[in-house]
Structure formats: C-alpha cells, structure tokens
C-alpha cells in the first residue's frame, strides 16, 4: 500500500532539496518546499547527534559548561551547528528513504508505530527518553502534548512497552471520544496533507484500506466495519469531506466514538530509532493558586467565579478529593488565552483522573470554563 505514492514523495523531496554532488545541508532541507514532518524529523535527527557528541566531550571536562551564561551561548551555537550540518549525498538519500517510510507508518498507524519504534531495543525506558523521542514526530501534535503532560504531571521516571501502549491507547481514545464526525475527519488532516504532496490539490482521496488501518489502530471497530462494507461495494477511495460525512452518520447512529482496547505488540525492524540518553527532570514548583477562572487578559469582562456547590462537586468527583490538584488546574486554566487550549487541557485532566467526559460533573466543569471565553449574554 502507498508504494507508488511513497516513491513519488521521496523523488519529489530529492528534487526539491538543493545541494552539490557531495553534501546536503540541514539549512537547505529546512528551507525546501517539502512536507513539514520530514523537516521536523531531520532536524531532530541532527540535534540528537550533536547532543550526544557534546555530552561525550563535556563529561570529563573541567570547564563550567553548566554555567547559565555558557548554556545560553551554547544554545545559540548549537542552533548554528545544526543548521550547517551536512549529510553526505548517499547518506542523505538512505536517511530520506528511511524517514519517509517510517512517517508513512506513523501517519497510518500512530499508536503502533510510536510504541514499536520507541521500544525497538528496550522493554523499559526513561521518561526523558520518551520526551526526546517524541520530538521526531511532528504530526498529531495532540498525542505528543497530552503524553508529555501526563508523564510530567504523574512524575513517571520510567515506562514499559505495555504501559506506554496502554497509555497512548487511552489518551487517543479519550481525545476522539467527544469529537463530531467532521472533527474526527479533521484529525486525519496530516495524512491527507502528506499524501497530497507534491500536487497540493487540497481535495485528494485516500485508499479505503489505508483508512481501515488507521481506525483499526485506534480501536474504532464500528468505523472499520463501515469502511469494509464500502470497500465491498467497489469504492476504493474517500476524500476528507466524504469521510467526515460517513463518521458523523456513524456517530449519530451508534453514539460517541468508543475505542476498543487492542494492543498490537508486534515489533518492527528499523534503524530510525536513535540512541537516546537518559536525562533526569523534576517538576517545577507550582505558582500561587487562584480559585476563579479568570477571563483572558484581552477581555474586559469580570472573572467567572466557581460557586461553592460546583467547587465541592468538582473536587470530589473530578479530582478525587485532591483540593490542591483542583486549585492547580484552575491556575493553569487561567493562563490559556483561547478555548481551544483550555479544552485540550481539560481533556488531559479527564484522562489523568479517569473521568467520564459525559458525566454531569464533567459537563458542568466544561460549561463553567467555556463561559470564560464565551459568556452568556
């Protein structure tokens, strides 16, 4: 599947990345008119090589590389070094092929690909290794952001392959649970966009079989079955508008998109996964807490206060009697200037605390925060 399209993408990227016969610089790759996901991966790839080299050099050094001024200057130097790093031509071609093939797998089966690529060599890895590895993957930003916040907030030091597979399934499942058909179709924008290169038509179609793999990866068996039925009718492709209409029909008929837990533990063989150094990180101290959900600074309206009755319900049902957790959440919500950011963060809180987003307390919590951005007239 996608063999022809993948070859076309690789060929087009090669044609659009300038360089002489010997080397190709990262700055030229980043400036080229190629998919952003490929640029992200190449930059992370070189950043990893530089970090490993500096760590080896600085380990036995007597100089103060940890001095704040040195670190500030080192950051600027690192940025220049990364931009001017050059791949040998043959090395670049091989790396490009590996990256595009991995990205195709990731776009179609994000849960499976992340889990197997991350744990290709080890069955248990550090929290910092997970954070570093996720920097390689630009598409599906929501997955990366929620996973990072969850691991950070829970102060998880290490994670096993099974734990990560369970976490990503849960995170993804909760994220799509409240989506409409059109919203869920928009989640697939990175796939449609990637395979629209280099034409950039804006209305390309994907093979039904590819969409079946995508929804199978998410555990949405009802969507997979509907696509299977459509394929049996001789329809082989579907654009994003058609997909949104089909998904909305399924949602209206069957209710919210419920993921069935299905963890594929098969391994993949690839040289893409980098060697990641273990880093120790600690959670920053919390800032002073406030109880009101404040209006964004751009709005002149008064803060939306949480009534005592709501407060008690939220602390008991959503935060499991964790008063400080509740207050910290309100403080964090105060920092978000848009409902989109606040809504994503609320999704994360519900996932962390295992809260049904359709329970009365959850719906009321969403309603209260929503009024901060869209107050009732």
Coordinates of C-alpha atoms in Angstrom, one line a residue, residues 180-356:
X180 CA -18.1 15.0 15.9
X181 CA -17.7 13.2 12.6
X182 CA -16.2 16.3 10.9
X183 CA -13.9 17.0 13.8
X184 CA -12.6 13.4 13.7
X185 CA -12.0 13.7 10.0
X186 CA -10.0 16.8 10.6
X187 CA -7.7 14.8 12.9
X188 CA -6.7 13.0 9.8
X189 CA -5.5 16.2 8.1
X190 CA -1.8 15.2 8.4
X191 CA -2.4 12.0 6.4
X192 CA -4.3 13.7 3.6
X193 CA -1.8 16.6 3.5
X194 CA 1.2 14.3 3.4
X195 CA -0.1 12.3 0.5
X196 CA -1.2 15.4 -1.3
X197 CA 2.5 16.2 -1.8
X198 CA 3.7 17.4 -4.3
X199 CA 0.4 18.2 -6.1
X200 CA -1.2 20.1 -3.2
X201 CA -4.6 19.8 -4.7
X202 CA -6.4 20.3 -1.3
X203 CA -9.0 17.6 -2.2
X204 CA -7.1 14.4 -2.5
X205 CA -8.6 11.0 -1.6
X206 CA -7.0 8.2 0.4
X207 CA -7.4 4.4 -0.2
X208 CA -10.2 2.8 1.9
X209 CA -7.7 0.2 3.0
X210 CA -5.4 2.8 4.5
X211 CA -8.3 4.4 6.4
X212 CA -9.3 0.9 7.7
X213 CA -5.7 0.5 9.1
X214 CA -5.9 4.0 10.7
X215 CA -9.2 3.3 12.5
X216 CA -8.1 -0.2 13.4
X217 CA -5.1 1.3 15.1
X218 CA -7.5 3.5 17.1
X219 CA -9.7 0.6 18.1
X220 CA -12.8 2.0 16.3
X221 CA -14.2 -1.3 15.1
X222 CA -17.5 0.2 14.0
X223 CA -15.8 2.6 11.7
X224 CA -13.5 -0.1 10.4
X225 CA -16.6 -2.3 9.7
X226 CA -18.4 0.5 7.8
X227 CA -15.3 1.1 5.6
X228 CA -15.1 -2.6 4.9
X229 CA -18.7 -2.5 3.7
X230 CA -18.0 0.5 1.5
X231 CA -14.9 -1.3 0.0
X232 CA -17.1 -4.3 -0.8
X233 CA -19.3 -2.0 -2.9
X234 CA -16.3 -1.3 -5.2
X235 CA -15.5 2.2 -3.7
X236 CA -11.7 2.3 -3.2
X237 CA -11.0 5.9 -2.1
X238 CA -12.5 8.6 0.1
X239 CA -11.7 12.3 0.5
X240 CA -11.8 14.1 3.8
X241 CA -15.3 15.6 3.3
X242 CA -16.8 12.2 2.4
X243 CA -15.0 10.7 5.4
X244 CA -16.5 13.4 7.7
X245 CA -20.0 12.7 6.5
X246 CA -19.6 8.9 7.0
X247 CA -18.2 9.4 10.5
X248 CA -20.9 11.8 11.5
X249 CA -23.5 9.2 10.3
X250 CA -21.9 6.6 12.5
X251 CA -21.8 8.9 15.5
X252 CA -25.5 9.7 15.2
X253 CA -26.4 6.1 14.8
X254 CA -24.0 4.5 17.4
X255 CA -23.2 7.3 19.7
X256 CA -19.7 8.6 20.8
X257 CA -16.6 7.1 19.2
X258 CA -15.6 4.4 21.7
X259 CA -12.2 2.8 21.2
X260 CA -11.9 -0.9 21.9
X261 CA -8.7 -1.8 23.6
X262 CA -6.5 -3.7 21.2
X263 CA -2.7 -3.5 21.7
X264 CA -0.5 -4.9 18.9
X265 CA 2.8 -5.9 20.4
X266 CA 4.5 -7.0 17.1
X267 CA 7.9 -5.5 16.6
X268 CA 9.2 -3.5 13.7
X269 CA 12.8 -3.6 12.4
X270 CA 14.3 -0.2 11.6
X271 CA 17.4 1.8 12.1
X272 CA 15.3 5.0 12.6
X273 CA 15.1 4.9 16.4
X274 CA 18.0 6.9 17.8
X275 CA 20.1 6.1 20.8
X276 CA 18.6 8.3 23.5
X277 CA 20.5 9.4 26.6
X278 CA 18.8 9.2 30.0
X279 CA 18.1 12.6 31.5
X280 CA 16.6 13.4 34.9
X281 CA 13.9 16.0 35.1
X282 CA 11.9 17.4 38.1
X283 CA 8.6 19.1 38.2
X284 CA 8.7 22.8 38.7
X285 CA 7.2 24.4 41.8
X286 CA 3.6 25.4 41.3
X287 CA 2.8 29.2 41.1
X288 CA 0.4 30.8 43.6
X289 CA -3.1 29.4 43.1
X290 CA -6.4 31.2 42.5
X291 CA -9.9 29.9 42.6
X292 CA -11.7 31.9 40.0
X293 CA -11.5 31.0 36.3
X294 CA -10.3 34.4 35.1
X295 CA -11.2 36.0 31.8
X296 CA -8.4 36.2 29.2
X297 CA -6.4 39.4 29.5
X298 CA -7.8 40.6 26.2
X299 CA -11.3 40.7 27.5
X300 CA -12.7 43.5 29.8
X301 CA -15.3 41.2 31.4
X302 CA -15.2 40.1 35.0
X303 CA -13.9 36.7 36.1
X304 CA -16.3 33.8 36.0
X305 CA -16.4 32.6 39.7
X306 CA -17.0 28.9 40.6
X307 CA -19.8 28.6 43.0
X308 CA -19.2 26.6 46.2
X309 CA -21.6 23.9 45.2
X310 CA -19.8 23.4 41.9
X311 CA -16.5 23.5 43.6
X312 CA -17.4 20.7 46.0
X313 CA -18.7 18.5 43.2
X314 CA -15.5 19.1 41.1
X315 CA -13.1 18.4 43.9
X316 CA -15.0 15.2 44.9
X317 CA -15.9 13.7 41.6
X318 CA -13.3 15.0 39.1
X319 CA -10.2 15.5 41.3
X320 CA -10.9 12.6 43.8
X321 CA -10.8 14.9 46.8
X322 CA -7.5 16.4 45.7
X323 CA -8.0 20.0 46.7
X324 CA -4.5 21.1 45.6
X325 CA -4.9 19.3 42.3
X326 CA -8.2 21.2 41.7
X327 CA -6.6 24.6 42.6
X328 CA -3.6 23.9 40.4
X329 CA -5.8 23.1 37.5
X330 CA -7.8 26.3 37.9
X331 CA -4.5 28.2 38.0
X332 CA -3.3 26.5 34.8
X333 CA -6.6 27.2 33.0
X334 CA -6.2 30.9 33.9
X335 CA -3.1 31.0 31.7
X336 CA -4.8 29.9 28.5
X337 CA -5.9 32.7 26.1
X338 CA -8.2 30.5 24.0
X339 CA -11.0 28.0 24.5
X340 CA -9.1 25.6 22.2
X341 CA -6.1 25.4 24.5
X342 CA -8.4 25.2 27.6
X343 CA -10.4 22.4 26.1
X344 CA -7.3 20.3 25.2
X345 CA -6.1 20.7 28.8
X346 CA -9.5 19.7 30.2
X347 CA -9.3 16.5 28.0
X348 CA -5.9 15.8 29.6
X349 CA -7.3 16.2 33.1
X350 CA -10.2 13.9 32.4
X351 CA -7.8 11.3 31.0
X352 CA -5.4 11.5 34.0
X353 CA -8.2 11.2 36.6
X354 CA -10.2 8.6 34.6
X355 CA -13.3 10.8 34.3
X356 CA -16.2 10.1 32.0

